[in-house]
Coordinates of C-alpha atoms and ligand atoms in Angstrom, one line a residue:
M1 CA 175.7 202.7 304.3
E2 CA 174.1 199.4 304.9
I3 CA 170.5 200.4 305.7
L4 CA 170.5 202.7 302.3
K5 CA 171.8 199.7 300.2
G6 CA 169.2 197.4 301.9
A7 CA 166.5 200.1 301.4
A8 CA 167.8 200.9 297.6
S9 CA 168.1 197.2 296.3
S10 CA 164.7 196.1 298.3
N11 CA 162.4 198.1 295.9
K12 CA 159.7 198.4 298.6
V13 CA 161.2 200.3 301.4
A14 CA 161.6 204.0 301.4
H15 CA 162.9 205.8 298.4
A16 CA 163.3 209.0 300.2
F17 CA 165.8 210.2 302.9
V18 CA 166.2 213.0 305.4
F19 CA 170.0 213.0 306.5
A20 CA 169.9 215.1 309.8
G21 CA 173.1 216.2 311.6
P22 CA 175.0 219.0 312.3
D23 CA 176.8 221.1 309.7
G24 CA 180.2 219.8 308.4
I25 CA 180.4 216.2 309.5
G26 CA 179.9 214.5 306.1
K27 CA 175.8 213.9 305.3
K28 CA 176.5 215.4 302.0
L29 CA 179.7 213.4 301.2
V30 CA 177.7 209.9 302.3
A31 CA 174.8 211.1 300.3
R32 CA 176.9 211.4 297.2
A33 CA 179.1 208.3 298.1
F34 CA 175.8 206.5 297.9
A35 CA 174.5 208.1 294.6
E36 CA 177.9 207.0 293.1
A37 CA 177.7 203.2 294.2
L38 CA 174.2 203.0 292.9
N39 CA 175.2 204.4 289.4
C40 CA 178.8 202.7 289.5
S41 CA 179.2 200.6 286.3
S42 CA 181.9 198.2 288.0
G43 CA 179.3 195.5 289.0
S44 CA 180.6 195.9 292.8
D45 CA 178.6 196.9 295.8
D46 CA 180.9 200.0 296.3
A47 CA 181.8 202.9 293.6
C48 CA 184.8 201.6 292.1
G49 CA 186.1 205.4 291.9
A50 CA 187.2 204.6 288.2
C51 CA 184.5 203.7 285.7
S52 CA 183.3 206.5 283.4
D53 CA 180.0 206.7 285.5
C54 CA 181.8 207.2 288.8
S55 CA 184.2 210.3 287.5
M56 CA 181.0 211.8 286.2
M57 CA 179.3 211.5 289.4
E58 CA 182.3 212.9 290.9
S59 CA 182.5 216.2 288.6
S60 CA 178.9 216.6 289.3
V61 CA 178.0 215.8 285.5
H62 CA 176.0 212.4 286.0
P63 CA 172.6 212.3 284.5
N64 CA 171.3 210.2 287.2
L65 CA 172.7 213.1 289.9
I66 CA 170.3 215.9 290.4
E67 CA 171.4 218.2 293.1
V68 CA 169.4 220.6 294.5
F69 CA 170.6 223.8 296.8
P70 CA 169.4 227.3 298.6
V71 CA 170.2 230.0 296.0
D72 CA 170.0 233.7 296.7
K73 CA 167.9 235.7 294.4
D74 CA 169.9 235.5 291.3
G75 CA 170.2 232.3 291.2
E76 CA 173.5 231.9 293.1
K77 CA 174.3 228.9 295.5
D78 CA 173.8 230.5 298.9
P79 CA 173.3 228.3 302.3
D80 CA 171.0 231.4 303.6
G81 CA 169.3 231.4 300.3
L82 CA 165.9 229.4 299.6
I83 CA 164.7 226.8 297.3
R84 CA 162.6 227.8 294.8
I85 CA 159.5 226.3 292.7
G86 CA 161.8 226.7 289.6
Q87 CA 164.1 224.4 290.8
I88 CA 161.5 221.6 291.6
R89 CA 160.3 222.1 288.6
E90 CA 163.6 221.2 287.1
V91 CA 163.8 218.4 289.2
Q92 CA 160.6 217.1 288.0
N93 CA 161.4 217.3 284.3
A94 CA 164.8 215.5 285.3
L95 CA 163.0 212.8 286.9
R96 CA 160.3 212.4 284.1
Y97 CA 162.5 210.1 282.1
R98 CA 163.0 207.1 282.6
V99 CA 166.6 205.8 283.5
E100 CA 168.5 203.2 281.6
R101 CA 170.6 201.9 284.4
G102 CA 171.5 202.9 287.6
M103 CA 169.2 205.0 289.7
K104 CA 168.3 209.0 289.4
T105 CA 169.5 210.2 292.6
V106 CA 168.2 213.6 293.9
I107 CA 170.1 215.1 296.5
V108 CA 168.5 218.4 298.1
D109 CA 171.1 220.1 300.4
G110 CA 169.6 222.4 303.0
A111 CA 166.2 221.0 302.6
H112 CA 164.9 223.1 305.3
R113 CA 165.1 226.2 303.1
F114 CA 162.1 225.7 300.8
V115 CA 160.0 228.1 300.0
P116 CA 156.3 227.2 300.7
A117 CA 155.2 226.7 297.0
A118 CA 158.3 224.5 296.3
A119 CA 158.0 222.4 299.3
H120 CA 154.1 221.5 298.0
A121 CA 155.5 220.8 294.9
F122 CA 157.9 218.5 295.9
L123 CA 155.6 216.6 298.2
K124 CA 154.1 215.8 295.0
T125 CA 157.0 213.6 294.1
L126 CA 157.5 212.5 297.4
E127 CA 154.1 211.0 297.2
E128 CA 154.3 209.4 293.7
P129 CA 158.5 209.0 293.3
P130 CA 159.2 207.9 289.8
P131 CA 160.5 204.3 289.3
G132 CA 164.3 204.0 289.6
S133 CA 164.4 207.2 291.7
L134 CA 166.1 208.1 295.2
I135 CA 165.9 211.3 297.0
I136 CA 167.8 212.4 299.9
L137 CA 167.1 215.6 301.9
V138 CA 170.1 216.9 303.6
T139 CA 169.5 219.2 306.7
S140 CA 171.5 220.7 309.5
K141 CA 167.8 221.7 310.9
A142 CA 165.6 218.7 310.6
S143 CA 163.0 220.3 312.9
E144 CA 162.4 222.7 310.5
L145 CA 161.3 220.8 307.8
M146 CA 158.1 220.7 306.7
P147 CA 156.1 217.8 308.8
T148 CA 154.3 216.6 305.5
I149 CA 157.9 216.4 303.8
A150 CA 159.6 214.6 307.1
S151 CA 156.7 211.9 307.2
R152 CA 157.6 210.5 303.9
C153 CA 160.9 210.0 304.6
Q154 CA 163.0 207.7 306.6
R155 CA 165.3 209.6 308.8
L156 CA 169.0 209.0 309.5
N157 CA 170.8 211.1 311.9
F158 CA 174.2 211.9 311.6
R159 CA 176.1 212.2 314.9
P160 CA 178.9 214.9 315.3
L161 CA 182.5 213.0 315.2
P162 CA 184.1 212.2 318.3
E163 CA 186.8 214.2 319.2
E164 CA 189.5 211.5 318.8
V165 CA 188.4 210.8 315.4
I166 CA 189.2 214.4 314.5
K167 CA 192.4 214.5 316.6
G168 CA 193.8 211.4 314.9
F169 CA 192.5 213.0 311.4
L170 CA 194.4 216.4 312.0
I171 CA 197.3 214.5 313.7
E172 CA 197.9 212.1 310.4
R173 CA 196.4 214.3 307.4
K174 CA 197.3 217.8 308.8
G175 CA 200.6 216.7 310.4
L176 CA 199.5 218.6 313.7
T177 CA 201.3 218.1 317.2
P178 CA 198.7 216.0 319.5
N179 CA 198.1 218.8 321.6
E180 CA 197.4 221.1 318.6
A181 CA 195.3 218.5 317.5
G182 CA 193.5 218.1 320.5
A183 CA 192.4 221.6 320.6
V184 CA 191.3 222.0 317.1
A185 CA 189.3 218.7 317.5
R186 CA 187.2 220.2 320.5
L187 CA 187.0 223.7 318.8
S188 CA 185.5 222.0 315.7
G189 CA 182.1 220.9 317.5
G190 CA 182.3 217.3 315.8
S191 CA 182.9 218.6 312.3
I192 CA 185.9 217.3 310.1
S193 CA 185.3 220.3 307.9
K194 CA 185.4 223.2 310.2
A195 CA 188.6 221.3 311.6
A196 CA 190.1 221.3 308.3
A197 CA 189.3 224.9 307.9
F198 CA 190.9 225.9 310.9
T199 CA 194.3 224.3 310.1
D200 CA 194.1 224.9 306.5
D201 CA 194.0 228.9 306.6
G202 CA 196.5 229.5 309.3
S203 CA 193.9 230.2 311.7
L204 CA 195.6 228.5 314.3
Q205 CA 198.7 230.8 314.3
K206 CA 196.4 233.5 314.5
R207 CA 194.4 232.4 317.3
R208 CA 197.8 232.3 319.2
D209 CA 198.8 235.8 318.0
V210 CA 195.4 237.4 318.8
I211 CA 195.2 235.8 322.1
Q212 CA 198.9 236.9 323.1
R213 CA 198.3 240.3 321.7
L214 CA 194.9 240.7 324.1
S215 CA 197.2 239.4 326.8
S216 CA 200.0 241.9 326.4
I217 CA 197.6 244.7 327.0
G218 CA 197.7 246.0 330.8
P219 CA 194.8 247.8 332.4
G220 CA 194.8 251.1 331.7
D221 CA 196.8 250.9 328.3
T222 CA 194.3 252.4 326.4
A223 CA 196.1 253.5 323.4
E224 CA 197.3 249.8 323.0
A225 CA 193.6 248.8 323.4
L226 CA 192.7 250.9 320.8
K227 CA 195.2 250.0 318.2
F228 CA 194.6 246.1 318.8
A229 CA 190.9 247.2 318.4
E230 CA 191.6 248.8 314.8
E231 CA 193.8 245.8 313.7
L232 CA 191.3 243.1 314.8
S233 CA 188.6 245.1 313.0
K234 CA 190.2 244.8 309.6
M235 CA 191.3 241.0 309.9
D236 CA 189.9 238.3 308.0
G237 CA 187.2 235.7 309.9
L238 CA 186.5 238.0 312.7
D239 CA 183.7 236.0 313.8
E240 CA 185.8 232.9 314.3
L241 CA 188.3 235.2 316.0
L242 CA 185.9 236.3 318.4
E243 CA 184.7 232.4 319.0
F244 CA 188.1 231.9 319.9
M245 CA 188.4 234.7 322.1
K246 CA 185.6 233.6 323.6
S247 CA 187.0 230.0 324.1
W248 CA 189.8 231.6 325.6
Y249 CA 187.9 233.1 328.4
R250 CA 185.8 229.7 329.0
D251 CA 189.3 227.9 329.2
R252 CA 190.1 230.3 331.9
I253 CA 186.9 230.3 334.1
V254 CA 187.1 226.7 333.4
A255 CA 190.8 226.6 335.2
S256 CA 190.1 228.9 337.8
E257 CA 187.2 226.3 338.8
G258 CA 189.8 223.5 338.9
S259 CA 188.3 221.6 335.7
P260 CA 191.2 221.4 333.6
H261 CA 190.3 218.7 331.7
L262 CA 187.8 220.7 330.1
I263 CA 190.1 223.1 328.7
A264 CA 189.3 223.6 324.8
N265 CA 193.0 225.3 323.8
N266 CA 195.0 222.8 325.8
D267 CA 197.8 223.6 323.2
M268 CA 198.1 226.9 325.1
E269 CA 198.4 225.7 328.5
R270 CA 201.2 227.6 329.2
H271 CA 199.6 231.0 328.0
L272 CA 196.7 230.1 330.0
K273 CA 198.8 229.5 333.2
D274 CA 200.7 233.0 332.5
A275 CA 197.5 234.6 332.4
G276 CA 197.1 233.4 336.2
V277 CA 193.7 232.6 337.5
G278 CA 191.2 235.3 336.9
E279 CA 188.4 236.3 339.2
F280 CA 185.2 234.4 338.0
N281 CA 182.7 237.1 337.9
R282 CA 185.3 239.5 335.4
L283 CA 186.0 236.5 333.5
C284 CA 182.2 235.6 332.8
S285 CA 181.6 239.3 332.1
A286 CA 184.2 239.2 329.5
F287 CA 183.1 236.1 327.9
W288 CA 179.2 237.8 327.4
A289 CA 180.8 240.8 326.5
I290 CA 182.5 239.4 323.5
E291 CA 179.5 237.4 322.7
E292 CA 177.6 240.4 322.5
A293 CA 180.2 242.3 320.6
R294 CA 180.3 239.4 317.7
K295 CA 176.5 239.6 317.6
A296 CA 176.4 243.1 317.1
I297 CA 178.6 243.4 314.2
A298 CA 177.3 239.9 312.9
P299 CA 174.0 240.2 310.5
P300 CA 171.1 241.6 310.9
R301 CA 172.7 244.6 313.1
Y302 CA 175.9 244.8 311.1
G303 CA 177.2 247.3 313.8
N304 CA 180.6 249.5 313.4
K305 CA 183.2 247.0 313.7
Q306 CA 185.6 249.1 315.0
L307 CA 184.0 250.9 317.7
T308 CA 182.1 247.8 318.9
L309 CA 185.9 246.3 318.9
E310 CA 187.2 249.1 320.7
V311 CA 184.6 249.4 323.6
L312 CA 184.9 245.7 323.9
I313 CA 189.0 245.4 323.8
L314 CA 189.1 248.4 326.8
K315 CA 186.2 246.4 328.8
V316 CA 188.1 243.2 328.4
S317 CA 191.6 244.1 328.9
G318 CA 190.5 245.9 332.2
A319 CA 189.1 242.6 333.4
H320 CA 192.2 240.8 332.3
F321 CA 194.7 241.2 334.8
M322 CA 192.3 241.3 337.8
Ligands
ZN1 ZN1 182.3 202.8 289.2

């Protein structure tokens, strides 16, 4: 924040930034907080959060806040969509008018998703930024930015949050036990929004249920395996559940290799003990079978969910008690 404030107040330093770093660690929050601080009418250095400018900023209706994000072909917000030339023309129109006070702040989310024509148009804006304007490009894939765009911006790297920070947040704000919080923090990959999602939609409990169910299927128990596969194929958030299953096998591999401090699901240690030490090769092949199944049913392959999961569960539950 200090770098940003210095840059904005000095009038001669960069007026365009790239905020680079993994998804869900607060890059956009910082960008918006910055826009708010620059436009707050309270006269203090930080946004007061109470004036009309701040509240207009918070509800995204402030005339000095210009937000751009990838859209699908119908113009709906879509992280896998593209930033198109029409959107850039709108930005350029909005920047044409001088600001009365504060600073026009353009926040481009998913900045690696420009179509080439839009990128070329945007380059002109970056080359001659209108006075009183600030441009922030937010991206999780800075290496995919057009070099001509990246070279005109000052880059700030956002690191994943330390596990301890996320753990503290989950204990204090979400009421998780330290063991649960530790597990979710490890699974979140340094992303507070991902960590919050894990706890908000009950996926923590769902994860336990799935692992318990999987563990209860004995080798040769074909009927039960097929039943579980069918249930699994109808569950919401299947991709995430398969990731959980992978992390479960990863934990068992880690435990069997005598490195228990690397266990991610440390709220499930008892289950892990019950599952016993497995044979290394079998555990690894189960891990990769899950990853393979996950890819097979995800876009762009869209394989048959139930069929894929039936094959997977038969394979994995056979491996389970080896
Ligand atoms: Zn304010």
